[in-house]
mmCIF file of C-alpha atoms in Angstrom:
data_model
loop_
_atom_site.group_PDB
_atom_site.id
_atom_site.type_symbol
_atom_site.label_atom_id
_atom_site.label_comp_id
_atom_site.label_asym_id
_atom_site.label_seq_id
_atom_site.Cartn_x
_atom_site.Cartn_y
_atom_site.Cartn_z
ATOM 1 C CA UNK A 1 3.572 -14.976 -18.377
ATOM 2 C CA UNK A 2 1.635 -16.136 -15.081
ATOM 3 C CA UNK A 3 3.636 -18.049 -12.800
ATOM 4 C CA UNK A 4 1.873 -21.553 -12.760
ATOM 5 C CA UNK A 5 -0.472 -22.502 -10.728
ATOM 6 C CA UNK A 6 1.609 -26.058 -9.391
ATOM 7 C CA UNK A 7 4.313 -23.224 -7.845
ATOM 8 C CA UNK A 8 4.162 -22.886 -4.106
ATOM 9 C CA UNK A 9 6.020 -20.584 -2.596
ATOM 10 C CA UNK A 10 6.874 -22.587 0.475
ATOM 11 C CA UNK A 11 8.481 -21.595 3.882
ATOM 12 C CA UNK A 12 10.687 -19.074 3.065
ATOM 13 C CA UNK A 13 8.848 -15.707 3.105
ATOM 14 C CA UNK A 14 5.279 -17.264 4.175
ATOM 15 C CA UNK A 15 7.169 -18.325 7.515
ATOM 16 C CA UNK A 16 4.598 -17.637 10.695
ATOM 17 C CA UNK A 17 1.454 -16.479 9.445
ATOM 18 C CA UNK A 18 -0.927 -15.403 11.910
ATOM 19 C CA UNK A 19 -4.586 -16.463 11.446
ATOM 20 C CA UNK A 20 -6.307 -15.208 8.077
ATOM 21 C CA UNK A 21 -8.662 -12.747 8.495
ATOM 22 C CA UNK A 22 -11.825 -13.971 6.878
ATOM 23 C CA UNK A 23 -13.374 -11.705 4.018
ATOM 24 C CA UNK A 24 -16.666 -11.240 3.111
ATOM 25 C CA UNK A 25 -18.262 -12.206 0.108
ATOM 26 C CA UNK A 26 -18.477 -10.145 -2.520
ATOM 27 C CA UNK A 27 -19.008 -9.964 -6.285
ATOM 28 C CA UNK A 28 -15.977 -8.671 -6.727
ATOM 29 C CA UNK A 29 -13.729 -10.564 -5.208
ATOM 30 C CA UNK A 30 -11.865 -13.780 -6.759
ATOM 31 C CA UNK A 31 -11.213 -17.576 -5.605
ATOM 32 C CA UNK A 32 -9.265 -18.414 -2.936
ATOM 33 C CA UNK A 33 -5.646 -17.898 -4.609
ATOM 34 C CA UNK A 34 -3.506 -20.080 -6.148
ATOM 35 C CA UNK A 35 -0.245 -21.222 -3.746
ATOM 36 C CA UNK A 36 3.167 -21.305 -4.880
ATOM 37 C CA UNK A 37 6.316 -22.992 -4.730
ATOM 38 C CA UNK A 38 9.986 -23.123 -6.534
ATOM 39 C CA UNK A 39 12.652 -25.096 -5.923
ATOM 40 C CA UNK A 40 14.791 -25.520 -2.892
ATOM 41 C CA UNK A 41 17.913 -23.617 -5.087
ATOM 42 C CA UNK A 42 15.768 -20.840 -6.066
ATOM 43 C CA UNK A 43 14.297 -20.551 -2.534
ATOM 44 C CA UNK A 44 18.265 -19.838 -1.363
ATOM 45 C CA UNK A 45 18.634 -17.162 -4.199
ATOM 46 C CA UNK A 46 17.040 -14.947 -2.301
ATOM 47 C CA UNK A 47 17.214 -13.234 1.165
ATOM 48 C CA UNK A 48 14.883 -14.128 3.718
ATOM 49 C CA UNK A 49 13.880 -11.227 5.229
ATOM 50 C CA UNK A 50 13.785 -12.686 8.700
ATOM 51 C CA UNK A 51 17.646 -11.940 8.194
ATOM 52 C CA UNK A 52 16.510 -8.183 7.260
ATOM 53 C CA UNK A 53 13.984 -8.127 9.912
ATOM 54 C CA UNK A 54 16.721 -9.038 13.007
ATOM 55 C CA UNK A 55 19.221 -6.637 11.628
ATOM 56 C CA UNK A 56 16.517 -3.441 11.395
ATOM 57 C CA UNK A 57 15.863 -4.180 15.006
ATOM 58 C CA UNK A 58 12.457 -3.942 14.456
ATOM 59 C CA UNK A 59 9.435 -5.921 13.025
ATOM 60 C CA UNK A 60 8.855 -6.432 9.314
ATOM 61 C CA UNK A 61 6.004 -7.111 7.696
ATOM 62 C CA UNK A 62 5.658 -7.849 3.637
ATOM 63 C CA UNK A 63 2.889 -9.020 1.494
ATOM 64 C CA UNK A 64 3.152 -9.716 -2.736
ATOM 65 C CA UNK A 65 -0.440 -9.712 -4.707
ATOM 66 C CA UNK A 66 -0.333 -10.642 -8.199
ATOM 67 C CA UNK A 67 -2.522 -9.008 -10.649
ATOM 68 C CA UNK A 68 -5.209 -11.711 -10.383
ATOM 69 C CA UNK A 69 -5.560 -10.846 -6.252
ATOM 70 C CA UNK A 70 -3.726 -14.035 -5.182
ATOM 71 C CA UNK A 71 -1.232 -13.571 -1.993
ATOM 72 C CA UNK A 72 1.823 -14.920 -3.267
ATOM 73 C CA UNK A 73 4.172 -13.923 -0.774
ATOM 74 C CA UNK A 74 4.620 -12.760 2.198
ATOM 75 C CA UNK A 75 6.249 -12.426 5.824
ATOM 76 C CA UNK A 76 4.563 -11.484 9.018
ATOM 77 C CA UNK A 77 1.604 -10.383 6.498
ATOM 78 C CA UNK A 78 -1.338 -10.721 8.754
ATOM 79 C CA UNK A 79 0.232 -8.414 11.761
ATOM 80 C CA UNK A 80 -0.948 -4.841 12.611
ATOM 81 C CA UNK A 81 0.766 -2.043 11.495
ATOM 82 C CA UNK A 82 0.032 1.705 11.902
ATOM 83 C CA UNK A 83 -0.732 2.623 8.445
ATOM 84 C CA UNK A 84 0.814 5.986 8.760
ATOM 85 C CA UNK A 85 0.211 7.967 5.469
ATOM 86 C CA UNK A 86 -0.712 4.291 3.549
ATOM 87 C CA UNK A 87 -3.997 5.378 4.224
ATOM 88 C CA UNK A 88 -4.193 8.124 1.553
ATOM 89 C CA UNK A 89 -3.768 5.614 -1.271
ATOM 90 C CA UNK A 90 -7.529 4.186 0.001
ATOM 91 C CA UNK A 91 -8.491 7.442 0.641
ATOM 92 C CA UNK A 92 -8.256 8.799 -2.827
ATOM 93 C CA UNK A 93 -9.478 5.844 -4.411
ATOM 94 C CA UNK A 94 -13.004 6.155 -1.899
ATOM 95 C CA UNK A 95 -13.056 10.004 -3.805
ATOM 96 C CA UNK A 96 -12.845 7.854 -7.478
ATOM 97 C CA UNK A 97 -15.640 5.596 -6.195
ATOM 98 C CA UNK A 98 -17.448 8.468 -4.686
ATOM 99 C CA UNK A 99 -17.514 10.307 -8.494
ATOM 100 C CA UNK A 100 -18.079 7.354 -9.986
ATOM 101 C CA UNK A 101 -21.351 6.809 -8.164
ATOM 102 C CA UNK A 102 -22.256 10.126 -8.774
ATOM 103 C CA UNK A 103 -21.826 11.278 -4.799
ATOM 104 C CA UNK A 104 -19.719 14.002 -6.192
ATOM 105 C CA UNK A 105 -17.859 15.487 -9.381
ATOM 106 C CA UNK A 106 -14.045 15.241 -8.964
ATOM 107 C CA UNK A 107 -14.050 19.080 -10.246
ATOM 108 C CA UNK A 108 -16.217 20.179 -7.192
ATOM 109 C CA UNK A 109 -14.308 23.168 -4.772
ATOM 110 C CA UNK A 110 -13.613 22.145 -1.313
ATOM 111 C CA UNK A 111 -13.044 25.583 0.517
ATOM 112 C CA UNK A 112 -10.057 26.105 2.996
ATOM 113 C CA UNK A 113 -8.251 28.940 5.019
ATOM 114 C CA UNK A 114 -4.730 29.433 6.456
ATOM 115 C CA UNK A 115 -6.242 27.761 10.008
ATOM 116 C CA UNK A 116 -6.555 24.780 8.318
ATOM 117 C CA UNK A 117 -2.776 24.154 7.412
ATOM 118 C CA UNK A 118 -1.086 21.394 9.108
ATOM 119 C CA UNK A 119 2.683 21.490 9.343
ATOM 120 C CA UNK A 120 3.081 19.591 6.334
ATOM 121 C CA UNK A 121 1.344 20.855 3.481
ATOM 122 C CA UNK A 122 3.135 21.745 0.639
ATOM 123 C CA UNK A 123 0.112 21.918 -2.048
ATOM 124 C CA UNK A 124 -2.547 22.910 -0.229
ATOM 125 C CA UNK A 125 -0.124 26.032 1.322
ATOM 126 C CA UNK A 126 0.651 27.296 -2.097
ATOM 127 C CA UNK A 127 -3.399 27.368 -3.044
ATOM 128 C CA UNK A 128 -4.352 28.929 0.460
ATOM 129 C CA UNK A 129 -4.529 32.578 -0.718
ATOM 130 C CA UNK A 130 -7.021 31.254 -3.720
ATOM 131 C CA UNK A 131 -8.732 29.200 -0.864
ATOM 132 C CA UNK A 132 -9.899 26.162 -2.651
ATOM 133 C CA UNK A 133 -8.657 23.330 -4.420
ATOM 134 C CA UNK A 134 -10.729 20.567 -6.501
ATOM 135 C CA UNK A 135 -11.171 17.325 -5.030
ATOM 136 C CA UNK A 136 -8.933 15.628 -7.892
ATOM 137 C CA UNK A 137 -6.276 18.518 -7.291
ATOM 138 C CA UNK A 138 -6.963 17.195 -3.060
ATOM 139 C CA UNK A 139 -6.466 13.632 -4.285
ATOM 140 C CA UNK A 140 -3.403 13.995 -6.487
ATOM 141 C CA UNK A 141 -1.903 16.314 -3.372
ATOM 142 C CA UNK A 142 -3.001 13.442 -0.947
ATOM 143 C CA UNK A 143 -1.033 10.183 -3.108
ATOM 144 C CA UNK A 144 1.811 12.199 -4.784
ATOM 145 C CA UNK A 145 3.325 14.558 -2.439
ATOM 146 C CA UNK A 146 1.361 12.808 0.784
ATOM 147 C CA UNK A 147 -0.242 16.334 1.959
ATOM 148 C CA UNK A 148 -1.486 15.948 5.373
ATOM 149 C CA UNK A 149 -4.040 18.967 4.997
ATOM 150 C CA UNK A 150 -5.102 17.592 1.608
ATOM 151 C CA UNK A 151 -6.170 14.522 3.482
ATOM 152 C CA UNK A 152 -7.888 15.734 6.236
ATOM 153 C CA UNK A 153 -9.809 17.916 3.636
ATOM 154 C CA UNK A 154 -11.012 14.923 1.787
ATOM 155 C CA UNK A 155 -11.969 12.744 4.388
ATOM 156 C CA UNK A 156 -15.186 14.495 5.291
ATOM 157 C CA UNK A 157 -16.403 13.755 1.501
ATOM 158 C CA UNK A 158 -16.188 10.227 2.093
ATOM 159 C CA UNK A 159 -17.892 10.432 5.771
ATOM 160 C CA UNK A 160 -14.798 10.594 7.673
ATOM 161 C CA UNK A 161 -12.810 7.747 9.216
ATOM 162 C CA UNK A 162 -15.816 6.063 9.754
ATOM 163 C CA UNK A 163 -16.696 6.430 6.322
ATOM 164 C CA UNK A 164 -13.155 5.147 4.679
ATOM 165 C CA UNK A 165 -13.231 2.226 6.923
ATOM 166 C CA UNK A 166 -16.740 1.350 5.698
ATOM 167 C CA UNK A 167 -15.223 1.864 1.757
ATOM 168 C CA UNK A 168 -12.894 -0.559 3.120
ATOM 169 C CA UNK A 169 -14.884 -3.210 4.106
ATOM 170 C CA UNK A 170 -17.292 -3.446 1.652
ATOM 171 C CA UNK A 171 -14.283 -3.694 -1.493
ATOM 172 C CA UNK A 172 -13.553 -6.769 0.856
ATOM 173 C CA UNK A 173 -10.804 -5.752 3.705
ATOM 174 C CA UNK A 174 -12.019 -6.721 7.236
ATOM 175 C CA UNK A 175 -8.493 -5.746 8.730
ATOM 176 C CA UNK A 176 -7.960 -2.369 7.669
ATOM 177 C CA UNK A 177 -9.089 0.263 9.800
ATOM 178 C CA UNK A 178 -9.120 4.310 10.058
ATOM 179 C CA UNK A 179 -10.249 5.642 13.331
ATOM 180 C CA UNK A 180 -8.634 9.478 13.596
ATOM 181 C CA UNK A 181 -7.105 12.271 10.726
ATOM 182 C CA UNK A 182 -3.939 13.542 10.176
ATOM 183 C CA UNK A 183 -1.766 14.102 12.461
ATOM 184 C CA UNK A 184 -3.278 12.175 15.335
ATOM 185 C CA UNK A 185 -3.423 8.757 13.509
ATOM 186 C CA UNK A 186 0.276 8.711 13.508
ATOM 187 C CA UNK A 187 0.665 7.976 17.647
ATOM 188 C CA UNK A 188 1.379 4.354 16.676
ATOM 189 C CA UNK A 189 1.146 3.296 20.667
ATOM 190 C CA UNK A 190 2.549 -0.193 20.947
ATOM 191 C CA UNK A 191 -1.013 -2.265 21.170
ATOM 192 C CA UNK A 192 -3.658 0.114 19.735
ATOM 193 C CA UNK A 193 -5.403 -0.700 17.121
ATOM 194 C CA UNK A 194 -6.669 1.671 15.461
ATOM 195 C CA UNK A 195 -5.578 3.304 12.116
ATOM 196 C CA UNK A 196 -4.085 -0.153 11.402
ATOM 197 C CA UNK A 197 -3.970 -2.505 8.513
ATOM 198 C CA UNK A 198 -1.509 -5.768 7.615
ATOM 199 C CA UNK A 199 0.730 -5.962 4.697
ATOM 200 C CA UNK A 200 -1.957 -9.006 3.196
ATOM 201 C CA UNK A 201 -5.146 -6.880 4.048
ATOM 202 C CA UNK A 202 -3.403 -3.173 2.642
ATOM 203 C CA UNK A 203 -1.854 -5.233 -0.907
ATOM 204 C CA UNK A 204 -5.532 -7.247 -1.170
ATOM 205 C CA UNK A 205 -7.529 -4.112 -1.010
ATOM 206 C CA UNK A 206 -5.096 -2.111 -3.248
ATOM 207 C CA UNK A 207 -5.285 -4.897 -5.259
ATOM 208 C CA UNK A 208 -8.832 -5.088 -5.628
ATOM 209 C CA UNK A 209 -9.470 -1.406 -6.354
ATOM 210 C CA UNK A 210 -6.908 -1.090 -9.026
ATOM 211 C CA UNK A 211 -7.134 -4.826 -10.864
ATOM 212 C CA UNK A 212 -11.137 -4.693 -10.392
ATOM 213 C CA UNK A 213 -13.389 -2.568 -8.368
ATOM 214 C CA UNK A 214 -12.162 0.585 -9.917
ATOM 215 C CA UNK A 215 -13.215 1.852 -12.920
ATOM 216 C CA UNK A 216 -10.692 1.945 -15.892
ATOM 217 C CA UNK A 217 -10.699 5.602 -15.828
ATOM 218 C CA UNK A 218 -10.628 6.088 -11.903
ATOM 219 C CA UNK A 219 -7.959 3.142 -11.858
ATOM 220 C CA UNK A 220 -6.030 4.819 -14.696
ATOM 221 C CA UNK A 221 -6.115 8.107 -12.257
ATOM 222 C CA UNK A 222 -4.919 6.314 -9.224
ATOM 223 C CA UNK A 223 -2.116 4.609 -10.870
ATOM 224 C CA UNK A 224 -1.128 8.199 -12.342
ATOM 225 C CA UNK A 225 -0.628 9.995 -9.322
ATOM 226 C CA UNK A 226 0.764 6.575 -7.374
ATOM 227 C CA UNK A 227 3.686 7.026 -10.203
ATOM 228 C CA UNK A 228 3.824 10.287 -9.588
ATOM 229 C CA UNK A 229 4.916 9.843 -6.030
ATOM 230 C CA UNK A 230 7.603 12.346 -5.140
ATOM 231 C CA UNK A 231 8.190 10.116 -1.355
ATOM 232 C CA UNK A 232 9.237 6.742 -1.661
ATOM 233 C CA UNK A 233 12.772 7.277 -3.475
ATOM 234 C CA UNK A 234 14.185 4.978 -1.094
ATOM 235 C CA UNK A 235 12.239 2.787 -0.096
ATOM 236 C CA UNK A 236 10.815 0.109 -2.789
ATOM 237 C CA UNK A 237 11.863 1.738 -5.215
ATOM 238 C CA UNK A 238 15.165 1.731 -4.453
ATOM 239 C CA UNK A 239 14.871 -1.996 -4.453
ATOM 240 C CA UNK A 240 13.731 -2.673 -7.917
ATOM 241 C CA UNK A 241 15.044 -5.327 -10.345
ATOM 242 C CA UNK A 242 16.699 -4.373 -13.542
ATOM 243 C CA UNK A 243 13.910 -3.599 -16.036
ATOM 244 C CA UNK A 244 10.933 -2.909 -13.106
ATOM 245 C CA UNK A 245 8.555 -0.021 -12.532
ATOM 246 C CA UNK A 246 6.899 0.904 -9.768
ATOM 247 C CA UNK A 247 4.864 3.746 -8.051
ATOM 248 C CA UNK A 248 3.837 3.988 -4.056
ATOM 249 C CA UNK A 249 2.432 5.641 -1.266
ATOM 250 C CA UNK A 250 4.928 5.693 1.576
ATOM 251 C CA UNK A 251 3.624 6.393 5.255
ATOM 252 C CA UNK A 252 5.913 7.960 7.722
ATOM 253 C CA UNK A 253 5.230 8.179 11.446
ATOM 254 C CA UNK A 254 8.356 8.474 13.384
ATOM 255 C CA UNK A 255 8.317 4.384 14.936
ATOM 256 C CA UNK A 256 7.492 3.168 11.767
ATOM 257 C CA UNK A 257 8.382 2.858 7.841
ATOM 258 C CA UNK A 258 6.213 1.797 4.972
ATOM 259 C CA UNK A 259 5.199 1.851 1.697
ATOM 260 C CA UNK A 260 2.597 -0.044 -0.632
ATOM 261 C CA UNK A 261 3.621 0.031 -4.426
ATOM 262 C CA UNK A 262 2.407 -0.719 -7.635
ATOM 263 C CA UNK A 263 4.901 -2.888 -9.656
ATOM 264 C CA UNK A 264 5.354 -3.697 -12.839
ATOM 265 C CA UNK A 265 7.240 -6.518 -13.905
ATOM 266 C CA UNK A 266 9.495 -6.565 -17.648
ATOM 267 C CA UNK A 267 6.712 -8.930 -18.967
ATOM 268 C CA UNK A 268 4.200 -6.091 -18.227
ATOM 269 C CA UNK A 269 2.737 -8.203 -15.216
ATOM 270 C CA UNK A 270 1.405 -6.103 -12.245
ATOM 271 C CA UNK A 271 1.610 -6.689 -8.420
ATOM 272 C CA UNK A 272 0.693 -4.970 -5.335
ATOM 273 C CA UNK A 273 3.934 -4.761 -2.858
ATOM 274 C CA UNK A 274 3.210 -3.487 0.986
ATOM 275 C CA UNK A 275 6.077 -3.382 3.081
ATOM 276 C CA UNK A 276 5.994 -2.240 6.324
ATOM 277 C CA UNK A 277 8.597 -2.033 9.256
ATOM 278 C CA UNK A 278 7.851 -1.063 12.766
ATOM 279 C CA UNK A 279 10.479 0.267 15.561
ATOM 280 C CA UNK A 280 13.354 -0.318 13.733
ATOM 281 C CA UNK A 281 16.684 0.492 15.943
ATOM 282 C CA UNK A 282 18.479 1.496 13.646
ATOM 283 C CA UNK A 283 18.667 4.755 11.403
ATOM 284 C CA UNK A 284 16.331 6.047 8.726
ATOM 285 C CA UNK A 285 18.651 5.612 6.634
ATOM 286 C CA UNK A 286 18.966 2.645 7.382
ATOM 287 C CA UNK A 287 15.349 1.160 7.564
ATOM 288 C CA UNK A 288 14.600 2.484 4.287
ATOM 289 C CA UNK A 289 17.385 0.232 2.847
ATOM 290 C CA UNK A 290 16.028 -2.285 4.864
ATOM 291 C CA UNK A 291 12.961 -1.916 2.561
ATOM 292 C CA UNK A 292 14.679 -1.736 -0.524
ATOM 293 C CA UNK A 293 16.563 -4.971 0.346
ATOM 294 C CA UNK A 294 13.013 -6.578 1.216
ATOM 295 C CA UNK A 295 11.318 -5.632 -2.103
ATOM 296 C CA UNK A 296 14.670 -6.812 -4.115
ATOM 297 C CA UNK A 297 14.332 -10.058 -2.730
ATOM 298 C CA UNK A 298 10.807 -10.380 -2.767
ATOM 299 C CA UNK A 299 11.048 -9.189 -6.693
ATOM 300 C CA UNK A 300 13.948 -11.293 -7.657
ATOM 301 C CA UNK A 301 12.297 -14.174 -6.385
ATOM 302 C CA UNK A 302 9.025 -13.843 -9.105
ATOM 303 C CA UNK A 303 11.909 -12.382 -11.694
ATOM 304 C CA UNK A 304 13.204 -15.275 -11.555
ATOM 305 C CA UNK A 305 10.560 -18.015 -11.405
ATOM 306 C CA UNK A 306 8.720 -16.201 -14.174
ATOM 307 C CA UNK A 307 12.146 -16.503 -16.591
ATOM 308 C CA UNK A 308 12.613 -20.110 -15.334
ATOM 309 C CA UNK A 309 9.816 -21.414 -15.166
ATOM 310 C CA UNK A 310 10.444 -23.263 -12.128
ATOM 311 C CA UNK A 311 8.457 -26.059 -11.103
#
């Protein structure tokens, strides 16, 4: 059951906004969304996670898309974030497209040798003495287990960062951005912008590829390996309500935490959670429960309006 329409969800998590970023038409994309709201008493049954945010030390950043691409909630959702290893969930669904469109066949052999092994390659090691792996085998590497060389081997099939960022724009995202490979676009230096994205622009293209601009069968793939994820344990995850599913792809890059997440509510309704938390203080430990306690909040919240019924 949808949450109605009438709901805004007011102040509490969509608190300081910056300005929108304006997409560009496109066939595929949907109305402006719906708003929400609940009532002042469910509002309070939840944590707002400018209380999370102050006691990480650092600066949080949260967007919620339903399964109909309408921003329902969020929190600092139109600020810059290095995307860290986010990137990979685009990445692999640019490879889909690509087969889809007939660019490539997912079964085609990308070649590789021992030189191009980054320090964290745990697939792509194992296959080096056979010295090729498919581009689905590359794919499922790149989501599930987040292998940096499995990445970097992909990217030139898609034309690069270049390339991905130009996927990117035309399924709608004018924020997201990929300027290097793995492991440079990990610096994260306070002020650059590139290999960025914001929690709104990272759950609406997500969003859009798996709800709609995917194919069923390339859709079905991503959401396979995303639930296959072996990193995000504690992180969203770790958050869910009784009775939710979820699978991610967490990024990592020292100064920062995140991870973007398919969700699946009891009722079988689907959202696209991106959470992402920059130069925490405290421990990683510690931020990753900061995540957890963000996506439990922002979950309970739509738990509970879709049981009630609030208005």
């Amino acid at each position: 059951m949808s949450l109605p329409r009438r709901l805004i969800f007011a102040a509490l998590l969509l608190a300081a906004p910056a300005a929108a970023q304006q997409e560009a038409p496109r066939p595929s994309l949907l109305p402006p969304p719906p708003r929400y709201m609940v009532s002042e008493s469910a509002m309070k049954s939840v944590r707002n996670p400018k209380e999370i945010e102050t006691e990480s030390g650092g600066r949080l950043g949260v967007a919620l898309v339903d399964g109909k691409g309408a921003l329902i909630l969020g929190f600092n959702r139109d600020e810059r974030f290095a995307m860290c290893s986010t990137f990979k969930a685009p990445l692999a669904a640019a490879v889909l497209a690509g087969a889809e469109g007939g660019k490539f066949g997912l079964e085609g052999q990308i070649s590789f040798a021992k030189a191009d092994l980054l320090d964290y390659a745990p697939v792509v090691r194992k296959n080096v003495k056979r010295g090729r792996m498919s581009m689905e085998e590359l794919a499922a590497a790149a989501v599930e287990v987040s292998d940096n060389s499995a990445a970097n081997l992909l990217l030139p099939m898609v034309g690069g960062p270049e390339g991905l960022t130009r996927f990117i724009r035309a399924h709608g995202d004018m924020v997201t951005r990929l300027d290097r490979n793995e492991p440079s676009l990990n610096e994260n230096a306070e002020g650059d912008e590139r290999d960025t994205t914001s929690p709104a622009a990272m759950a609406g293209l997500m969003g859009r590829l798996i709800f709609r601009d995917l194919a069923p069968e390339s859709a079905g793939k991503l959401r396979g390996w995303l639930n296959a994820s072996t990193t995000g344990a504690n992180r969203i995850k770790a958050g869910l309500p009784k009775g939710w599913t979820s699978g991610s792809k967490t990024g990592s890059c020292g100064t920062a935490y995140n991870d973007v997440a398919l969700v699946k509510a009891p009722s079988g309704e689907e959202y696209i959670l991106a959470i992402y938390l920059d130069r925490p203080t405290v421990d990683a430990k510690a931020a990753e429960a900061a995540i957890a306690e963000t996506a439990r909040a922002a979950l309970d919240f739509v738990d509970k309006a879709q049981k009630t019924g609030l208005e």
